[in-house]
Short mmCIF file of C-alpha atoms and ligand atoms in Angstrom, two decimals:
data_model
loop_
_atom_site.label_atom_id
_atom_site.label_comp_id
_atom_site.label_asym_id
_atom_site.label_seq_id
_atom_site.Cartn_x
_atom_site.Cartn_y
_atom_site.Cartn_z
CA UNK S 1 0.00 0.00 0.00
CA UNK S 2 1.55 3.05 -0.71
CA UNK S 3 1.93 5.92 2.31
CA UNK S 4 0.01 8.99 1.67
CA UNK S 5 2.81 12.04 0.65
CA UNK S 6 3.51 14.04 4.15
CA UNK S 7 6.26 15.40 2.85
CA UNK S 8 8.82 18.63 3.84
CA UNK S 9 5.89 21.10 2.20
CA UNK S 10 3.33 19.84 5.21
CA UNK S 11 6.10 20.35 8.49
CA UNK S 12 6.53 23.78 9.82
CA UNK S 13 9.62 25.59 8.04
CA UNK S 14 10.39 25.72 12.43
CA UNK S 15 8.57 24.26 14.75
CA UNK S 16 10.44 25.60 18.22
CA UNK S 17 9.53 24.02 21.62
CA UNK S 18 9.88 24.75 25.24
CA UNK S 19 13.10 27.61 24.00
CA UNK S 20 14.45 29.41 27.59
CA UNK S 21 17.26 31.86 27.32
CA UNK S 22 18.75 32.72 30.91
CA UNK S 23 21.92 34.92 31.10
CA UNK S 24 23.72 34.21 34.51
CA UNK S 25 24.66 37.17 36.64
CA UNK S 26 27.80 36.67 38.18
CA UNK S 27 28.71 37.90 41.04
CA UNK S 28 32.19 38.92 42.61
CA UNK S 29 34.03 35.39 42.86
CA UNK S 30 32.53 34.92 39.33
CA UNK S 31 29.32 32.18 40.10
CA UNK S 32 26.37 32.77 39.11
CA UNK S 33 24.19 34.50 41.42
CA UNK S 34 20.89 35.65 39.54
CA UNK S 35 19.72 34.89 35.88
CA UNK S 36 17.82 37.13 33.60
CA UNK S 37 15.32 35.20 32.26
CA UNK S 38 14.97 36.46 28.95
CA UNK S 39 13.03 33.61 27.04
CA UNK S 40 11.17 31.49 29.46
CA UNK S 41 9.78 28.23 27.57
CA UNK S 42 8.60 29.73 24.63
CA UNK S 43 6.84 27.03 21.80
CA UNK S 44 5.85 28.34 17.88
CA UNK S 45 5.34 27.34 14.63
CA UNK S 46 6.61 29.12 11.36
CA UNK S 47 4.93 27.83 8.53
CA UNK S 48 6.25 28.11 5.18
CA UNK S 49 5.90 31.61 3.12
CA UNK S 50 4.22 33.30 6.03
CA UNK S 51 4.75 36.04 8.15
CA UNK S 52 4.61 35.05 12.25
CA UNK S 53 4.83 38.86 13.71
CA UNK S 54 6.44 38.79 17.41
CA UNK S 55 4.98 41.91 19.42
CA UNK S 56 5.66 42.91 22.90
CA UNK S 57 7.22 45.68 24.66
CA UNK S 58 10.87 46.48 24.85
CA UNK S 59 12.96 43.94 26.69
CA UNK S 60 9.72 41.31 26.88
CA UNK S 61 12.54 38.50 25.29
CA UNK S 62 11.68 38.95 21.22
CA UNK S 63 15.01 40.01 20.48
CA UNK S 64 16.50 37.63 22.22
CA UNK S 65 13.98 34.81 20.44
CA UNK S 66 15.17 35.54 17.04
CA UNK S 67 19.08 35.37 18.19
CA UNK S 68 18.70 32.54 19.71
CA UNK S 69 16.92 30.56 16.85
CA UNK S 70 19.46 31.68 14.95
CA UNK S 71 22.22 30.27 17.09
CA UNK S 72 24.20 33.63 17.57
CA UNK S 73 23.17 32.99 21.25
CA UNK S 74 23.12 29.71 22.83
CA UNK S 75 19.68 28.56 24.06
CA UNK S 76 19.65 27.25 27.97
CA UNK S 77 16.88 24.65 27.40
CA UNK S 78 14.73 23.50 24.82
CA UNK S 79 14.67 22.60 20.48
CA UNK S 80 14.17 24.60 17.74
CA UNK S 81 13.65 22.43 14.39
CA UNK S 82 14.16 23.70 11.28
CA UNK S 83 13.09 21.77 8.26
CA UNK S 84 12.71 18.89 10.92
CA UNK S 85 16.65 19.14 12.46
CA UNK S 86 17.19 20.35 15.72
CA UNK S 87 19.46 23.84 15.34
CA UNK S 88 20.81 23.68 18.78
CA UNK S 89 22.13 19.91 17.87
CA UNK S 90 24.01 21.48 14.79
CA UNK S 91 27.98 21.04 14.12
CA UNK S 92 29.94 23.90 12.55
CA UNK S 93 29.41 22.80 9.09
CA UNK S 94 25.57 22.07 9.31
CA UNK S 95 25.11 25.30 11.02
CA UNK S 96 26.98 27.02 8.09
CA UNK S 97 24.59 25.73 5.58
CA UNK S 98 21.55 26.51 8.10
CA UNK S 99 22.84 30.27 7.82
CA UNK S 100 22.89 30.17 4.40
CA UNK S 101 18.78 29.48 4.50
CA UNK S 102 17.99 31.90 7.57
CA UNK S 103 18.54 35.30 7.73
CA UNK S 104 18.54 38.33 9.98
CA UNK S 105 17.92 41.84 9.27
CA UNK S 106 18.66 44.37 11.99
CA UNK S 107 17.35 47.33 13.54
CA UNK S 108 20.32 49.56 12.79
CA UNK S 109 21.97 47.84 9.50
CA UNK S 110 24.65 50.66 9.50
CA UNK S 111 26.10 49.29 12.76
CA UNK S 112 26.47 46.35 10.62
CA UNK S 113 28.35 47.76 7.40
CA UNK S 114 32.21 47.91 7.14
CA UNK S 115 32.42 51.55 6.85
CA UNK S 116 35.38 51.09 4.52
CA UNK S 117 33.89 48.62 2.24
CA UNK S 118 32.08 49.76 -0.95
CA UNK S 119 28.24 48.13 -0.83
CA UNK S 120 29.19 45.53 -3.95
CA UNK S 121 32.09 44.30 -1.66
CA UNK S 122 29.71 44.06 1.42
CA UNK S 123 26.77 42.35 -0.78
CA UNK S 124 29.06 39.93 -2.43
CA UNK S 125 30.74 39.09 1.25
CA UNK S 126 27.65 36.59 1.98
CA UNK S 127 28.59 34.49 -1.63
CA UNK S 128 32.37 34.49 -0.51
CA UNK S 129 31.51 32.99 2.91
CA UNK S 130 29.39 30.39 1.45
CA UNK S 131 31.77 29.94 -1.65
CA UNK S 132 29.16 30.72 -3.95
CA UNK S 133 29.34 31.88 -7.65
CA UNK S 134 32.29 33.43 -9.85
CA UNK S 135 33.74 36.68 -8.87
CA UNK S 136 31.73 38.14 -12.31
CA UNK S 137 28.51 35.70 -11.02
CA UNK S 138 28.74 37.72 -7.48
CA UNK S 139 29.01 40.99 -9.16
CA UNK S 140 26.11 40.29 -11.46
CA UNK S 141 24.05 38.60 -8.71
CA UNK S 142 24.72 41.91 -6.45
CA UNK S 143 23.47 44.18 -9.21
CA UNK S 144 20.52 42.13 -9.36
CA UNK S 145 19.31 42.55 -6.00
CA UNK S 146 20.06 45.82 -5.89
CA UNK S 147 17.52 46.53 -7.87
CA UNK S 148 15.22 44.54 -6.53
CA UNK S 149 15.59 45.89 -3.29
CA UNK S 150 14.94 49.94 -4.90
CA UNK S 151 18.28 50.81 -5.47
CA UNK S 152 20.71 51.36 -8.54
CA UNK S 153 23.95 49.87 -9.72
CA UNK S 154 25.81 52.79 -9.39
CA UNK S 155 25.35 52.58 -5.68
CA UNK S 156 27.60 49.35 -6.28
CA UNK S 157 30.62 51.99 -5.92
CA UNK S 158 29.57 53.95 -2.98
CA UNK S 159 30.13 53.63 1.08
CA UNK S 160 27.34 53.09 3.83
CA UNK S 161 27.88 56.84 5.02
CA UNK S 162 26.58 57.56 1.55
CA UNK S 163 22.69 56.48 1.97
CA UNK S 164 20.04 57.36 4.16
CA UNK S 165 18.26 54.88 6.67
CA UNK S 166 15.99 53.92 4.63
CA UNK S 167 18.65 53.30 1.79
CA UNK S 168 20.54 51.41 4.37
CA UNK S 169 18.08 48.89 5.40
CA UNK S 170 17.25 48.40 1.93
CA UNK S 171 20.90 47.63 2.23
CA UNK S 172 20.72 45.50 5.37
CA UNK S 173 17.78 43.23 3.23
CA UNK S 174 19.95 43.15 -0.09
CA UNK S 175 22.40 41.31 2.12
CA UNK S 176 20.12 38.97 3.64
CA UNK S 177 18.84 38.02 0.55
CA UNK S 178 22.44 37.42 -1.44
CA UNK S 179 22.07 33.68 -0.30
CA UNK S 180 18.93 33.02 -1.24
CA UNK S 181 17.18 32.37 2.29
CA UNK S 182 13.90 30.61 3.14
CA UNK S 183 13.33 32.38 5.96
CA UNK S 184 14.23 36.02 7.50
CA UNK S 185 14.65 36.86 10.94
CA UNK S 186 13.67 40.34 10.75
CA UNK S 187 14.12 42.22 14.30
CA UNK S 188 12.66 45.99 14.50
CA UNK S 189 13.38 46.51 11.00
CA UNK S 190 11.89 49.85 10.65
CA UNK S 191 11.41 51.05 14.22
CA UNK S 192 14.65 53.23 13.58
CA UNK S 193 13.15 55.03 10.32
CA UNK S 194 10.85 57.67 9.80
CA UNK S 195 6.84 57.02 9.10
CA UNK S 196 7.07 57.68 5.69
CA UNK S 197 9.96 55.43 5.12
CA UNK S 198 8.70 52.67 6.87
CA UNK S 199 5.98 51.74 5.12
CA UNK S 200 8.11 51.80 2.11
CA UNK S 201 10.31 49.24 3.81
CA UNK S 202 7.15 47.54 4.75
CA UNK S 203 5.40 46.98 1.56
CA UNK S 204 9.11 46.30 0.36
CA UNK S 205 9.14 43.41 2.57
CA UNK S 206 5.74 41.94 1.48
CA UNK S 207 7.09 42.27 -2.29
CA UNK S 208 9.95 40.36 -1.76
CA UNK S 209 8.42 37.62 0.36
CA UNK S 210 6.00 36.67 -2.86
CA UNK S 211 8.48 37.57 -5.17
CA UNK S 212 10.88 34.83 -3.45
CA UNK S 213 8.19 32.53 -1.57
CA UNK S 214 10.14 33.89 2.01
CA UNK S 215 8.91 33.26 5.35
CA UNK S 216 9.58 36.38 8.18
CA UNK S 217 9.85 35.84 11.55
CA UNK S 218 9.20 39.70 12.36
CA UNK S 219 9.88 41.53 15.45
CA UNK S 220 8.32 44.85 16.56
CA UNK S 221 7.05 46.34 19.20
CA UNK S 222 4.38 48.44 16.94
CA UNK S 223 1.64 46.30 16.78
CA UNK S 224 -0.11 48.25 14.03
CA UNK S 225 2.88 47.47 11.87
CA UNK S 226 2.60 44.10 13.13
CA UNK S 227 -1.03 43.97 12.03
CA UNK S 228 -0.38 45.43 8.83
CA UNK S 229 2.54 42.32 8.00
CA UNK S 230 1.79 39.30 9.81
CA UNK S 231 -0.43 36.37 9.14
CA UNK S 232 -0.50 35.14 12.23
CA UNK S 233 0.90 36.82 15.87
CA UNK S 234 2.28 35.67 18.93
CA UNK S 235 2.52 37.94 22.03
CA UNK S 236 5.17 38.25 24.10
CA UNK S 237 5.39 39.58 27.59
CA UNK S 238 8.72 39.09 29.78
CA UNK S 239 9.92 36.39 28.22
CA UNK S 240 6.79 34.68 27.60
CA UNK S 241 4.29 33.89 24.99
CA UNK S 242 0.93 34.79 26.05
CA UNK S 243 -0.89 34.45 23.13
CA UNK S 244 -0.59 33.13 19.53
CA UNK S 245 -3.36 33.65 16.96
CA UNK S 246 -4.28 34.24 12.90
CA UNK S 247 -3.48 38.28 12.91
CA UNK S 248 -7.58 38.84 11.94
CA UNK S 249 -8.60 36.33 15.18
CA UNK S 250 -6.19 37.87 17.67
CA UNK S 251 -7.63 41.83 16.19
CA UNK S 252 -11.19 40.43 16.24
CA UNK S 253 -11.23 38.46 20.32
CA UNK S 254 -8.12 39.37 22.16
CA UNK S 255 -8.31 36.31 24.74
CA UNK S 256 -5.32 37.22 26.85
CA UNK S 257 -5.38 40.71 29.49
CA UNK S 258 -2.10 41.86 27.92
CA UNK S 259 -3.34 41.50 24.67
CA UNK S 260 -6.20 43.44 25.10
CA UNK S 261 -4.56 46.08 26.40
CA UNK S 262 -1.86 45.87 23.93
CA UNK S 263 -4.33 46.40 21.14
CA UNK S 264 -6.51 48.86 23.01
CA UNK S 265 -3.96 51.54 22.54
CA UNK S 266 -4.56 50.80 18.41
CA UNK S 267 -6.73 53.25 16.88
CA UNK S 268 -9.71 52.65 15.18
CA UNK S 269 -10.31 53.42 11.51
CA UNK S 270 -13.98 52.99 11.14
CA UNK S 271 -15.87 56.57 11.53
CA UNK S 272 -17.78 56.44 14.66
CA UNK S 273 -16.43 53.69 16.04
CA UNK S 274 -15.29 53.56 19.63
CA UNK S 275 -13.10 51.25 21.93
CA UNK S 276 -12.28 51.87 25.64
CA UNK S 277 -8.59 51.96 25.78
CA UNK S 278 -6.84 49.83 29.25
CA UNK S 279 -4.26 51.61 30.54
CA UNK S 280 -1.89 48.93 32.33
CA UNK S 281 -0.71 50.02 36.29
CA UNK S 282 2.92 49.83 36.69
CA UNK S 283 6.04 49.02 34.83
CA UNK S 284 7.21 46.14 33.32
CA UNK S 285 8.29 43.85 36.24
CA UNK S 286 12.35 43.25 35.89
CA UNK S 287 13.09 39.77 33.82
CA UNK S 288 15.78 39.63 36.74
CA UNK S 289 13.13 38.84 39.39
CA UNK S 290 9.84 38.03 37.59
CA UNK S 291 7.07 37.77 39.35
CA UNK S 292 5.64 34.42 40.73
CA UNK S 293 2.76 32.38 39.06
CA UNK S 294 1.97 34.38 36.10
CA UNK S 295 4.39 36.81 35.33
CA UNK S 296 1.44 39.45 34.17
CA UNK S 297 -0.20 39.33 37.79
CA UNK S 298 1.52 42.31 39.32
CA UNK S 299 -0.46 44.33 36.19
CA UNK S 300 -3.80 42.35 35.79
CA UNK S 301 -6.81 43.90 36.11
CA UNK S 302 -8.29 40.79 36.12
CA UNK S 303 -5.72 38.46 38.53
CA UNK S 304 -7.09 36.64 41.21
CA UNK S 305 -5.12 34.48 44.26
CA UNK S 306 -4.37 31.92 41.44
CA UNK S 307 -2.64 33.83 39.46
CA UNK S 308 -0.09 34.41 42.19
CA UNK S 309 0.55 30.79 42.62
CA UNK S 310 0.41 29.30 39.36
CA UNK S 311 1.86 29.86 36.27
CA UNK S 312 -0.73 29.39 33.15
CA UNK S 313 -0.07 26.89 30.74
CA UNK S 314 -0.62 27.26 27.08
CA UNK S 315 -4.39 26.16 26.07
CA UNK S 316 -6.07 26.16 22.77
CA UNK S 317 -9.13 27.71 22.95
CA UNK S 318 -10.22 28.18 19.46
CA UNK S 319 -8.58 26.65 16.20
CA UNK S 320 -4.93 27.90 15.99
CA UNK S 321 -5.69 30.25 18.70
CA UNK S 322 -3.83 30.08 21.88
CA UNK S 323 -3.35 31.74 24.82
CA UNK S 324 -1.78 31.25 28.96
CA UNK S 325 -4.22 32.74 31.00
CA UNK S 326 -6.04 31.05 34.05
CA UNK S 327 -9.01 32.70 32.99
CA UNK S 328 -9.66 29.97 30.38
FE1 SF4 Z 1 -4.35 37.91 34.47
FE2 SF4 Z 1 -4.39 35.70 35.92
FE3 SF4 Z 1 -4.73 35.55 33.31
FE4 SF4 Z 1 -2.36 36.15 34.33
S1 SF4 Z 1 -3.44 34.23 34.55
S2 SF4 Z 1 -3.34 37.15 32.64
S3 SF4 Z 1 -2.91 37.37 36.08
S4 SF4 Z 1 -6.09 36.55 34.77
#
């Protein structure tokens, strides 16, 4: 009898599970006296040729989620599978060809770019690493995306002090797409730029990812631009995943406290609509010292003793919607 076809193009591009990050803070004899929890058992999906938007507020852990799927910080606990082999299991020269297929784009890509180096010797760095293509195949290949990307060959020749930031992350993507990746990590990619410019970069984005069948993991803490990108989102507050939804399910029945208030603050474009916004008491609790049970308590309006004690596990309450809350 022959097996029905579940092949590669049914898996998740990544399917990550149970993924803490904890950086140890030493103290004076050098052991380890506290840890920042920065990721704390975080479990997602990407599915191929979507976009999985990460939203949460500065220093909730998504930064640290993207590094560490892509190895350039080592996870504490937990798998990350992509194309169904673990990434933290990796040797040096399986890793190298897992680079090759996933991609980051910064924040700040000028941070990034050799000052000295002309942008055709940056672009075509990527193809040298991976020992890809003749020195005229790079050079071609670089002009190529260049003007995919929105700019021109002659800004082959120039420096990065040359462009503007929104020049430079077009920049920033050229070079994550010289080695033809499945999958781009893209972390506050337009926070950094002015309004005007980043919806250019946005709508850049989109056009590339049909153009090139990409999937984005994408980072923000705007969740209007999150919205605006993402097929599906998952919600992040100190280093955990609160929620995870289809972008129009998660906008439509915000299950989770944070999220509500998260998306509260999002205005509404329908005339004569209205929506009561939630202002949340409080800061942000230190990842240092997080609270007990779950970590949103201290900020809840609706936490009860429970919530203290316990810390919610993930439950899927509708299709593909999830959310840790002890309210459901
Ligand atoms: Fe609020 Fe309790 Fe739900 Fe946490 S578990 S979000 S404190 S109701």
């Amino acid at each position: 009898m022959q097996m029905p076809d579940t092949t590669r193009e049914d898996r998740p591009l990544l399917d990550v599970k149970g993924l803490k990050k904890f950086f140890p803070v030493r103290g004076a004899l050098g052991t380890t006296v506290q840890e920042v929890k920065a990721v704390n058992d975080v479990s997602f999906t990407l599915r191929r040729g979507e976009t999985f938007g990460m939203v949460g507020e500065s220093g909730c852990g998504k930064s640290t989620l993207g590094r560490t799927i892509l190895r350039l910080t080592e996870p504490t606990e937990g798998e990350a599978r992509y194309e169904g082999q673990d990434v933290f299991e990796m040797d040096e020269a399986q890793l190298k060809r897992m680079r090759q297929d996933m991609q980051m784009v910064f924040q700040d890509p000028f941070s990034s770019l050799n000052p000295r180096k002309r942008i055709g010797a940056i672009l075509e760095e990527p193809l040298v690493i991976h020992g890809i293509g003749t020195p005229a195949e790079r050079t071609s290949k670089v002009l190529d995306i260049l003007t995919r990307v929105g700019l021109q060959a002659e800004h082959y020749y120039r420096f990065p002090h040359e462009f503007s930031g929104g020049q430079r992350q077009r920049i920033g993507i050229a070079r994550a797409l010289m080695v033809n990746p499945k999958l781009i990590v893209c972390d506050e990619p337009v926070s950094a730029l002015d309004v005007s410019i980043q919806s250019q970069i946005i709508n850049l984005l989109k056009q590339l990812q049909a153009e090139f069948g990409l999937t984005y993991l994408f980072i923000a803490h705007d969740i209007s631009i999150v919205r605006y990108i993402s097929d599906r989102i998952g919600v992040m507050y100190l280093g955990r995943m609160v929620e995870q939804a289809e972008t129009d399910a998660m906008f439509a029945a915000p299950k989770h406290p944070y999220t509500q208030a998260l998306l509260s603050s999002v205005p509404i474009t329908q005339p004569g609509a209205r929506k009561e916004r939630i202002v949340l008491k409080g800061e942000i609790p230190s990842p240092l010292d997080p609270p007990a049970g779950c970590v949103f308590h201290t900020r809840c309006p609706m936490a009860t003793d429970v919530c203290k004690q316990k810390t919610p596990q993930s439950k899927e309450v509708a299709a593909g919607h999830h959310v840790a809350c002890h309210l459901y």
